[in-house]
Tab-separated table of C-alpha atoms in Angstrom:
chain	number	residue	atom	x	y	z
A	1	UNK	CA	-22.770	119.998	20.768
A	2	UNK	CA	-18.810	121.640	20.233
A	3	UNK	CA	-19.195	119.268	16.061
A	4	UNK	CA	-21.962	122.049	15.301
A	5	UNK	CA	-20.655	124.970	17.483
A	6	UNK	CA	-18.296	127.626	16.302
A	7	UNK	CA	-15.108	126.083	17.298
A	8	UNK	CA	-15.103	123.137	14.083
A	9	UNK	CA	-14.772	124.173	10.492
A	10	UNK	CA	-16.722	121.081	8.746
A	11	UNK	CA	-15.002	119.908	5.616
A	12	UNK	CA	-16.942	121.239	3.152
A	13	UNK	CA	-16.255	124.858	4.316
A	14	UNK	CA	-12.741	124.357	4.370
A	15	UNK	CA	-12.706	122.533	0.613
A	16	UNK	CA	-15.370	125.787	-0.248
A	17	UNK	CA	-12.105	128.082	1.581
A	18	UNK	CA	-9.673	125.774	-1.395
A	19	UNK	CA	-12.011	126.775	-4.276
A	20	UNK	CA	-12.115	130.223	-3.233
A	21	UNK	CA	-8.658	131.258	-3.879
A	22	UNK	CA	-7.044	132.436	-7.129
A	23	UNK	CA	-5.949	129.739	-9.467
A	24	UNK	CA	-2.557	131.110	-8.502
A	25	UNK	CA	-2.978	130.385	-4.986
A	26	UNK	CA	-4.498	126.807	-5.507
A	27	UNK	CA	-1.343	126.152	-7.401
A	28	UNK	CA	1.476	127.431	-5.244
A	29	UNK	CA	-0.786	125.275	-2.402
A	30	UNK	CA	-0.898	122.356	-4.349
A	31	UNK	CA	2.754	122.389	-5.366
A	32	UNK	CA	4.125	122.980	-1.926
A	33	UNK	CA	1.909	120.319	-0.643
A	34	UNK	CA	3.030	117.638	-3.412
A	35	UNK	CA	7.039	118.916	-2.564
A	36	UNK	CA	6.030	118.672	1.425
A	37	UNK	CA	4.554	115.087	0.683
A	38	UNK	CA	7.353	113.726	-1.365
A	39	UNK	CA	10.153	114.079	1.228
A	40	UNK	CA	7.981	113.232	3.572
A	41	UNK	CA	7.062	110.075	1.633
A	42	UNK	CA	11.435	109.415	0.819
A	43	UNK	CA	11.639	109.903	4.789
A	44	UNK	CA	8.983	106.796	5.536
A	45	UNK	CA	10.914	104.617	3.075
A	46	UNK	CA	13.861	105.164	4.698
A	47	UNK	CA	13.246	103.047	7.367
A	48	UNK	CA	11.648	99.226	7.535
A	49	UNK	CA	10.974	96.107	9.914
A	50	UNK	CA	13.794	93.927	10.341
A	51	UNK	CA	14.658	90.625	11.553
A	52	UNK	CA	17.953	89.280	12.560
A	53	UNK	CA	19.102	85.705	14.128
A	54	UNK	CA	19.397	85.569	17.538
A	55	UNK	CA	20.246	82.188	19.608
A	56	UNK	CA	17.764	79.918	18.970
A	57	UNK	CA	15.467	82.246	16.893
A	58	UNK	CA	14.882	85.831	15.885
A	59	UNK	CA	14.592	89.172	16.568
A	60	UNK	CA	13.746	92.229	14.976
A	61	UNK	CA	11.596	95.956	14.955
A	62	UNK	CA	8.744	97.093	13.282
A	63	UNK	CA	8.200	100.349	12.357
A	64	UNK	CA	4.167	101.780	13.268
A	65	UNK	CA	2.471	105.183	13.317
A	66	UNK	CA	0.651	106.567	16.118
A	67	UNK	CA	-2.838	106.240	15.741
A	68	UNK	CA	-4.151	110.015	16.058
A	69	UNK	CA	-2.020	113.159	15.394
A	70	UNK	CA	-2.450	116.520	16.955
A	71	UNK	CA	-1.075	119.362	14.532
A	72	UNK	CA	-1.116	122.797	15.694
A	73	UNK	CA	-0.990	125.888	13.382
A	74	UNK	CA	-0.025	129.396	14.522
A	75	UNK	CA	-2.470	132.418	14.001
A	76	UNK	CA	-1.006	135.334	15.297
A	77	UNK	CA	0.635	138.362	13.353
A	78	UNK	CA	0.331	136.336	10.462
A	79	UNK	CA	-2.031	133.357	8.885
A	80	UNK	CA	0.523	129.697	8.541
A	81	UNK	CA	-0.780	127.713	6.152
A	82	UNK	CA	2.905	126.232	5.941
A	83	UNK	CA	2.964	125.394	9.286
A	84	UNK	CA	-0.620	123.064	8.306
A	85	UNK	CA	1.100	121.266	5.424
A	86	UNK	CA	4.116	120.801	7.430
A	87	UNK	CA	2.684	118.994	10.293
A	88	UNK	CA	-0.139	117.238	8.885
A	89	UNK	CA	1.264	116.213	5.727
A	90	UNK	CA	3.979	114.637	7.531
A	91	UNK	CA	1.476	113.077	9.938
A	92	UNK	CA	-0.144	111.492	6.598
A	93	UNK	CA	2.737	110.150	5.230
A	94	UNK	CA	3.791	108.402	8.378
A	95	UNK	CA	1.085	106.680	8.012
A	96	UNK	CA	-1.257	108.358	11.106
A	97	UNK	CA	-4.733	107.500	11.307
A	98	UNK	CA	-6.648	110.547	12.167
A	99	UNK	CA	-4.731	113.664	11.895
A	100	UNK	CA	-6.711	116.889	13.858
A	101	UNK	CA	-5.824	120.604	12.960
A	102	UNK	CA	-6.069	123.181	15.322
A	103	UNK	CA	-5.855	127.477	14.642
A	104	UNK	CA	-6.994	129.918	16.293
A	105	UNK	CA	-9.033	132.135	13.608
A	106	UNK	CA	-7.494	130.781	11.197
A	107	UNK	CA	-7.394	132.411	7.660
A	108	UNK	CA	-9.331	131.178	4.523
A	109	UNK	CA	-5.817	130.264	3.153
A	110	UNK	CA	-5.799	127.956	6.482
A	111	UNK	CA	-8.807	126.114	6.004
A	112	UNK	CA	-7.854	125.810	2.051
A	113	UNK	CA	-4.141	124.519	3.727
A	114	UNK	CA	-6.303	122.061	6.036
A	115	UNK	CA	-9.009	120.852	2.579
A	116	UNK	CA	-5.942	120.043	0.738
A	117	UNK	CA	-3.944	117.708	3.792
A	118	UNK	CA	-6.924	116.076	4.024
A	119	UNK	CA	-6.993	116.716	7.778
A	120	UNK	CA	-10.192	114.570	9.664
A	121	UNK	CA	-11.279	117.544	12.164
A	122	UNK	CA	-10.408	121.134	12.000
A	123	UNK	CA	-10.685	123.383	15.458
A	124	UNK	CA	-11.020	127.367	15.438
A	125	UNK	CA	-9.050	126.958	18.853
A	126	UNK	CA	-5.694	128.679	19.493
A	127	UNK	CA	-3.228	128.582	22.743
A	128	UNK	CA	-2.905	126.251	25.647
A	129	UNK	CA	-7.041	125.431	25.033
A	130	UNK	CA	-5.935	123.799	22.259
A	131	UNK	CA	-2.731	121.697	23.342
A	132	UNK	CA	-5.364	120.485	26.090
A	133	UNK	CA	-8.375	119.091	23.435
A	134	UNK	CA	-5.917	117.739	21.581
A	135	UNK	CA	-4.086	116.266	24.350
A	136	UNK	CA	-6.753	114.997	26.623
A	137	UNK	CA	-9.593	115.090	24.074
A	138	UNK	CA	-13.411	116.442	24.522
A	139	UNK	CA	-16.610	114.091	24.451
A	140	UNK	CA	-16.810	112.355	21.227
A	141	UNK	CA	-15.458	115.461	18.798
A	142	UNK	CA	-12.058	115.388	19.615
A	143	UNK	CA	-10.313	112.446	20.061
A	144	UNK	CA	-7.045	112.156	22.685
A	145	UNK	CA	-3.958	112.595	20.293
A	146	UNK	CA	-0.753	110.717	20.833
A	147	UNK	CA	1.085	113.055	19.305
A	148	UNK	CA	1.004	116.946	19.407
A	149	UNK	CA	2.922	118.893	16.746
A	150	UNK	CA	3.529	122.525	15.622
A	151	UNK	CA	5.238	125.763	16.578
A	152	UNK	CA	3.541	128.211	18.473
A	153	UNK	CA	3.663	130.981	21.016
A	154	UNK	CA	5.003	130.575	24.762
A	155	UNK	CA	1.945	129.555	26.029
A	156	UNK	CA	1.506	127.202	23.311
A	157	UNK	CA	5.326	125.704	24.534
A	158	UNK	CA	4.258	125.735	28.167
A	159	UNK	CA	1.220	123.464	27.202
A	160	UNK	CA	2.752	121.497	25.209
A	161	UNK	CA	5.584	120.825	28.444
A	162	UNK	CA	2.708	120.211	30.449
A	163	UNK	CA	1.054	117.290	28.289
A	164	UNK	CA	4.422	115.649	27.453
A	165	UNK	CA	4.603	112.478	28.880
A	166	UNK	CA	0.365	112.286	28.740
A	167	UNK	CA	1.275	112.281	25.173
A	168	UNK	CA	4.113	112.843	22.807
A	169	UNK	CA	5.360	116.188	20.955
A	170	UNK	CA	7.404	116.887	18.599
A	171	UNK	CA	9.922	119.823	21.008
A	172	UNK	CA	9.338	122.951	22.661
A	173	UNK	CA	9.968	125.873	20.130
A	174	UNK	CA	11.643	129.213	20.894
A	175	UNK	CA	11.550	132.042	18.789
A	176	UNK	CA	12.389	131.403	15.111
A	177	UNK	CA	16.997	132.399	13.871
A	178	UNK	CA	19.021	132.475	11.414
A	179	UNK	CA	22.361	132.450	11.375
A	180	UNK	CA	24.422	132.806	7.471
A	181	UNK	CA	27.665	131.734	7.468
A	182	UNK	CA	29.336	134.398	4.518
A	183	UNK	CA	32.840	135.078	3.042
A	184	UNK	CA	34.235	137.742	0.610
A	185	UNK	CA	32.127	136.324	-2.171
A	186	UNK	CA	28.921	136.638	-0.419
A	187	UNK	CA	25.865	138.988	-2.125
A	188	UNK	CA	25.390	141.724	0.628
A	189	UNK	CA	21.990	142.534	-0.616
A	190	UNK	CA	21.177	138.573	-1.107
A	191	UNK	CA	21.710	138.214	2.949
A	192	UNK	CA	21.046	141.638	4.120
A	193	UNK	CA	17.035	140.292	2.590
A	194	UNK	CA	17.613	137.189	3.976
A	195	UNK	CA	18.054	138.549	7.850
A	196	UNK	CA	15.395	140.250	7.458
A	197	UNK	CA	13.143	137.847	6.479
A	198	UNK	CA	14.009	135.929	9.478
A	199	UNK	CA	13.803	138.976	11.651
A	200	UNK	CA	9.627	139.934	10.725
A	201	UNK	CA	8.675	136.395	12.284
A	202	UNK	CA	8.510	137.732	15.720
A	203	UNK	CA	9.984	140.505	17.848
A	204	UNK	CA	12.084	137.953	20.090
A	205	UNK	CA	13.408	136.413	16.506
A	206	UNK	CA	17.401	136.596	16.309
A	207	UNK	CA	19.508	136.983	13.038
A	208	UNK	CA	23.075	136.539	12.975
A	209	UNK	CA	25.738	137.106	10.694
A	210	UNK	CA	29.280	135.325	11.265
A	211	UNK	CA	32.045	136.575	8.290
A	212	UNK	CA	35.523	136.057	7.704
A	213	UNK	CA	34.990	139.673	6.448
A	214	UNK	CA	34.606	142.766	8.248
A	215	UNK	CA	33.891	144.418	4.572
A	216	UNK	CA	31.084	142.206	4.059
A	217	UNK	CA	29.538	142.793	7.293
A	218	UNK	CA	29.714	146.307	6.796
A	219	UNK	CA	28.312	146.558	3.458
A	220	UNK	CA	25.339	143.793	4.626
A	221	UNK	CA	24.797	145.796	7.583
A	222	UNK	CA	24.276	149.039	5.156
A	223	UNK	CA	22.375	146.836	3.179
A	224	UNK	CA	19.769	145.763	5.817
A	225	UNK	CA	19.656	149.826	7.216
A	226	UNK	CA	17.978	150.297	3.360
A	227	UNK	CA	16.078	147.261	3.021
A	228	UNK	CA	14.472	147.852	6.593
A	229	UNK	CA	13.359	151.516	5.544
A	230	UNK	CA	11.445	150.053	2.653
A	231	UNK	CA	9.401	147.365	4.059
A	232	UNK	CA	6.049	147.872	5.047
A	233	UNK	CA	4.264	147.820	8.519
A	234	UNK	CA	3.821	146.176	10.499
A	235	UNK	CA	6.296	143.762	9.279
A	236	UNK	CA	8.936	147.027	9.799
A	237	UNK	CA	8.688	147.155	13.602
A	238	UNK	CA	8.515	143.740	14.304
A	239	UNK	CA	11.834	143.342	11.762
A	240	UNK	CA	13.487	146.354	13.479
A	241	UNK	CA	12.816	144.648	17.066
A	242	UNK	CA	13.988	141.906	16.415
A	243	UNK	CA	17.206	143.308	14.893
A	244	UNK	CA	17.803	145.702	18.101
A	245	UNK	CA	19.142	141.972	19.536
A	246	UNK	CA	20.895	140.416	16.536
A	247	UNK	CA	24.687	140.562	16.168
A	248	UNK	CA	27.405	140.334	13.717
A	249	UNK	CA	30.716	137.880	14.448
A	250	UNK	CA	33.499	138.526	12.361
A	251	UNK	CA	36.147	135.484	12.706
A	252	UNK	CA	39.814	134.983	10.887
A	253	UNK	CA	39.200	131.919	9.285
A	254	UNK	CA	35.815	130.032	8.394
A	255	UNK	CA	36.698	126.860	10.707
A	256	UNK	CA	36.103	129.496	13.375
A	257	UNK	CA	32.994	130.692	11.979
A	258	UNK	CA	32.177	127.187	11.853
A	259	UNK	CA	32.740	126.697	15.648
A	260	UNK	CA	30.760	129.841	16.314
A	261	UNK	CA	27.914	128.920	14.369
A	262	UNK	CA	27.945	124.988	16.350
A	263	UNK	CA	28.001	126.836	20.016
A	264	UNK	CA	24.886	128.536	18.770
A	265	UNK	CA	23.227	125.757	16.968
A	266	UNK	CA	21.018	127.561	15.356
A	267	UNK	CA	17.714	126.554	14.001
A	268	UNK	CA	18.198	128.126	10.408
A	269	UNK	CA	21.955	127.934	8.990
A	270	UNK	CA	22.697	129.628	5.892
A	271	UNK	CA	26.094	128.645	3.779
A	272	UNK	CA	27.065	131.616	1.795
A	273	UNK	CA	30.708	131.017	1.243
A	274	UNK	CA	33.321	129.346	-1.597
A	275	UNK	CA	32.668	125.717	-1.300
A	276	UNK	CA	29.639	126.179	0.516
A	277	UNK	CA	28.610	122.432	0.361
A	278	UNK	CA	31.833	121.266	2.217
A	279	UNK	CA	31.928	123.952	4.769
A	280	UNK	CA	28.165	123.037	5.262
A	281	UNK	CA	29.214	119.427	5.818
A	282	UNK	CA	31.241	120.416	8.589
A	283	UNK	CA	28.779	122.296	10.732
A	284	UNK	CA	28.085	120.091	13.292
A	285	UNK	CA	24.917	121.652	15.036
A	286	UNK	CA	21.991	123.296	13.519
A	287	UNK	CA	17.900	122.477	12.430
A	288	UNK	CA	17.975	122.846	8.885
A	289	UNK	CA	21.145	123.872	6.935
A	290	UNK	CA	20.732	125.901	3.761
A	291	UNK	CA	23.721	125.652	1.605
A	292	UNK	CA	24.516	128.263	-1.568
A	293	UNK	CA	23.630	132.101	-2.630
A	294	UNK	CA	20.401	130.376	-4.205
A	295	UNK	CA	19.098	127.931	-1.599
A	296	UNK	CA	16.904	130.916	0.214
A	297	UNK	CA	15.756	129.986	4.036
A	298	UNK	CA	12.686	131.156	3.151
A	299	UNK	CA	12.439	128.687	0.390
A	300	UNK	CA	12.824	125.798	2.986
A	301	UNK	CA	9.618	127.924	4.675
A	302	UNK	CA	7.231	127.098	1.925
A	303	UNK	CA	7.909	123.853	1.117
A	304	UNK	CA	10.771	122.776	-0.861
A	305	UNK	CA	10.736	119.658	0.878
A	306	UNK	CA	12.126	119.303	3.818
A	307	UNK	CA	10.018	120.525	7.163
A	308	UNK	CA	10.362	123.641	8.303
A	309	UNK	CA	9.307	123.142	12.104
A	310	UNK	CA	13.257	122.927	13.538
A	311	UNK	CA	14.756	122.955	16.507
A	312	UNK	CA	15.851	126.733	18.244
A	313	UNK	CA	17.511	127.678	21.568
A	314	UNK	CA	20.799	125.341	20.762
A	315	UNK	CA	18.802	122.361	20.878
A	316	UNK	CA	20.061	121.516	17.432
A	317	UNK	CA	23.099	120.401	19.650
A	318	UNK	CA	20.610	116.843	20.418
A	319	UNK	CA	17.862	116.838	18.394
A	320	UNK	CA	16.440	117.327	14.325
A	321	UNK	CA	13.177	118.673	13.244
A	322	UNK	CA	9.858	117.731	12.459
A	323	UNK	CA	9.827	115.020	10.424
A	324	UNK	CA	7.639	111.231	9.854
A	325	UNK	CA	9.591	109.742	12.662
A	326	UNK	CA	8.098	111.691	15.392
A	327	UNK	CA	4.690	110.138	14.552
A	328	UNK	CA	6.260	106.772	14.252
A	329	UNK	CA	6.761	103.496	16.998
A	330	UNK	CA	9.722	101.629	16.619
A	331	UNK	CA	8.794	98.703	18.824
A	332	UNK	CA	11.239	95.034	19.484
A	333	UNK	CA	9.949	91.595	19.659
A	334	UNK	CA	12.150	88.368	19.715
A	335	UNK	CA	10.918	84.620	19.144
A	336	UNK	CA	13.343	81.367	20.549
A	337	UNK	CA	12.250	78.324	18.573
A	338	UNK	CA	14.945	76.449	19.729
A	339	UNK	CA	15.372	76.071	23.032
A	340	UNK	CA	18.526	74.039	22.690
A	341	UNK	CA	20.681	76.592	20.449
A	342	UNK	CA	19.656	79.609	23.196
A	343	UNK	CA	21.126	78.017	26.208
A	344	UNK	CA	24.329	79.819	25.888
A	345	UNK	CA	22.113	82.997	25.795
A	346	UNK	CA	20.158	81.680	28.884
A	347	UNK	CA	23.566	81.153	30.469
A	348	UNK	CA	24.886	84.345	29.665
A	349	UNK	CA	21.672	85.919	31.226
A	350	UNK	CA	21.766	83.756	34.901
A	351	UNK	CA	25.351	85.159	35.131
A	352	UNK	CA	24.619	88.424	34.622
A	353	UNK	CA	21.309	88.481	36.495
A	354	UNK	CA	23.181	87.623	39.580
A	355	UNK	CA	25.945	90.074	39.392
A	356	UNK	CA	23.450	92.786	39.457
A	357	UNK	CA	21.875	91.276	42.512
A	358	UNK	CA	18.429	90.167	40.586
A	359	UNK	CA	17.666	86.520	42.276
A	360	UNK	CA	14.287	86.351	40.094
A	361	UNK	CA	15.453	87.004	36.873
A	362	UNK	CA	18.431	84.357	37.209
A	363	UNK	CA	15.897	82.027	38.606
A	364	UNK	CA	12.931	82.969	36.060
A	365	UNK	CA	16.050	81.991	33.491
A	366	UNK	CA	16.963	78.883	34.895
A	367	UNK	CA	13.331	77.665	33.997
A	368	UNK	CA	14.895	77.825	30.402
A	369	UNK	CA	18.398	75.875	31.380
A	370	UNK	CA	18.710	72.100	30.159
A	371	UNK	CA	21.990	71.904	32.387
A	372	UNK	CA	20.949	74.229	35.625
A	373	UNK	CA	18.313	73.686	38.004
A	374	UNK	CA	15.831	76.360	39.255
A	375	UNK	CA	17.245	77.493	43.028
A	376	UNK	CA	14.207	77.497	44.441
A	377	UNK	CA	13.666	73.808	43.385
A	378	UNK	CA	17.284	73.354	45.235
């Protein structure tokens, strides 16, 4: 039976994993969770059923979750519990159902993540195993999901391209960037710290700095030599890796930083300029934008609000991140209560049906008409 085997953490062990941390730690959870939940909350507001007139009668959209949410939580190098609160929290406030957790050996901070989003099932199963029992299901423990959400490694991504279309997910993730947009005024410590913290996520992680000075980039790339020599392992190597493949742009003006910055769309895009919130405004293509010396990336991380699963690879250039509207349905219906007022409607459609060379639907119209008789009645 997989509910009592070693592969589901029941949910008394994961609110016993809550109780267990410091009263510091149940705090910082608890706060990023309520921040997490209120945008998430503002987001679901946002948008409502409507109705409109229509010839003859109405129209209109209602907004509906997906019944069952799949979130998927990282638990490589390091233990996510952000990545739980962002994906299930989100699931919550959109309004989902059942909302199942899956991490592979995942961390007593995890479980304490998972007590406190009030997830329904949690699964100590990691990789493309567990895109596929969330996606497909198993026996009566885990129930098909109809959305699958999360960040994860490549086989993760290559799952989660396999079930799309079985079921819905939220994008194919590549490895985590940064990219800080910086003038003159810039701190060179402030985003020397700031690449870095981008750059420990993953060896394949990029971080890249594009300055109207070449002063700046010089003293930030000084800065990042020193900062890089004092952290500790293994978050060194995999920072240092990662850096061997970041680059520095330096551009004449900041409307061409601007442009280089929207060719890379990057998923994280820093603002550390004079008027930071209008050059921000007119970046075009990015996941999450970050604007000011004080508005930290890795605030956005854990949980100021907004989600931090985003877009990467350029795909900012289409698409947003994470957010309620992945889980939800927005689905038409239309009503004609008077058949008299929609004949110009009905008209309108037997035209058009036949200049696209559809006989049935200008026929299966005409069964509306008060003024045109069905063809095949001719």
């Amino acid at each position: 039976d997989l509910s009592d085997g070693p592969f589901v953490v029941s949910k008394e062990d994961c609110k016993t994993a809550f109780d267990g941390l410091t009263e510091q730690e149940r705090t910082s959870l608890s706060n990023i969770h309520r921040r997490v939940k209120a945008f998430a909350d503002a987001q679901r507001k946002s948008v409502a059923d409507i109705e409109i007139d229509i010839p003859g009668g109405k129209a209109g959209h209602t907004v509906s979750p997906c019944k069952a949410a799949g979130c998927y939580a990282p638990g490589g190098r390091y233990p996510l519990p952000s990545s739980v609160v962002m994906t299930a929290v989100t699931a919550r406030a959109a309004g989902c159902e059942t909302v199942i957790l899956a991490s592979p050996r995942p961390a007593k901070i995890t479980l304490a993540a998972a007590h406190i989003c009030d997830v329904d099932l949690m699964l100590c199963v990691g990789g493309a195993q567990a895109i596929a029992a969330m996606a497909y299901g198993v026996g009566d423990v885990v129930p098909s999901c109809d959305v699958i959400v999360g960040p994860g490694n490549k086989w993760v991504t290559a799952a989660k391209s396999i079930v799309n279309g079985h079921c819905g997910i939220d994008m194919l993730a590549g490895p985590s960037e940064v990219l800080v947009i910086c003038d003159d005024t810039a701190n060179a410590e402030i985003v020397a710290a700031d690449l870095i913290a981008q750059a420990e996520h993953d060896v394949v992680a990029r971080a890249i700095l594009v300055s109207t000075s070449q002063e700046m980039i010089d003293s930030i790339e000084k800065e990042v030599v020193f900062q890089l020599s004092k952290l500790p392992e293994p978050n060194q190597s995999t920072a240092r890796a990662a850096m061997s493949q970041s680059f520095a742009v330096h551009c004449e003006t900041i409307e061409q930083c601007i442009e280089v910055s929207d060719a890379i769309a990057p998923e994280h895009l820093e603002i550390q300029t004079r008027d930071a919130m209008k050059v921000g405004m007119d970046c075009a293509n990015y996941g999450g934008l970050f604007v000011g010396v004080n508005a930290a990336e890795t605030l956005g991380d854990y949980g100021a609000g907004p989600n931090h699963t985003l877009p990467t690879g350029g795909t900012g250039r289409y698409t947003g991140g994470l957010s309620v509207f992945n889980f939800l349905r927005i689905r038409t219906w239309m009503r004609i209560d008077d058949s008299a007022a929609s004949q110009s409607m009905v008209d309108d459609t037997i035209t058009m049906a036949r200049l696209e060379g559809l006989e049935g639907h200008a026929r299966a119209a005409e069964t509306r008409s008060a003024t045109k008789t069905p063809a095949y009645k001719n």
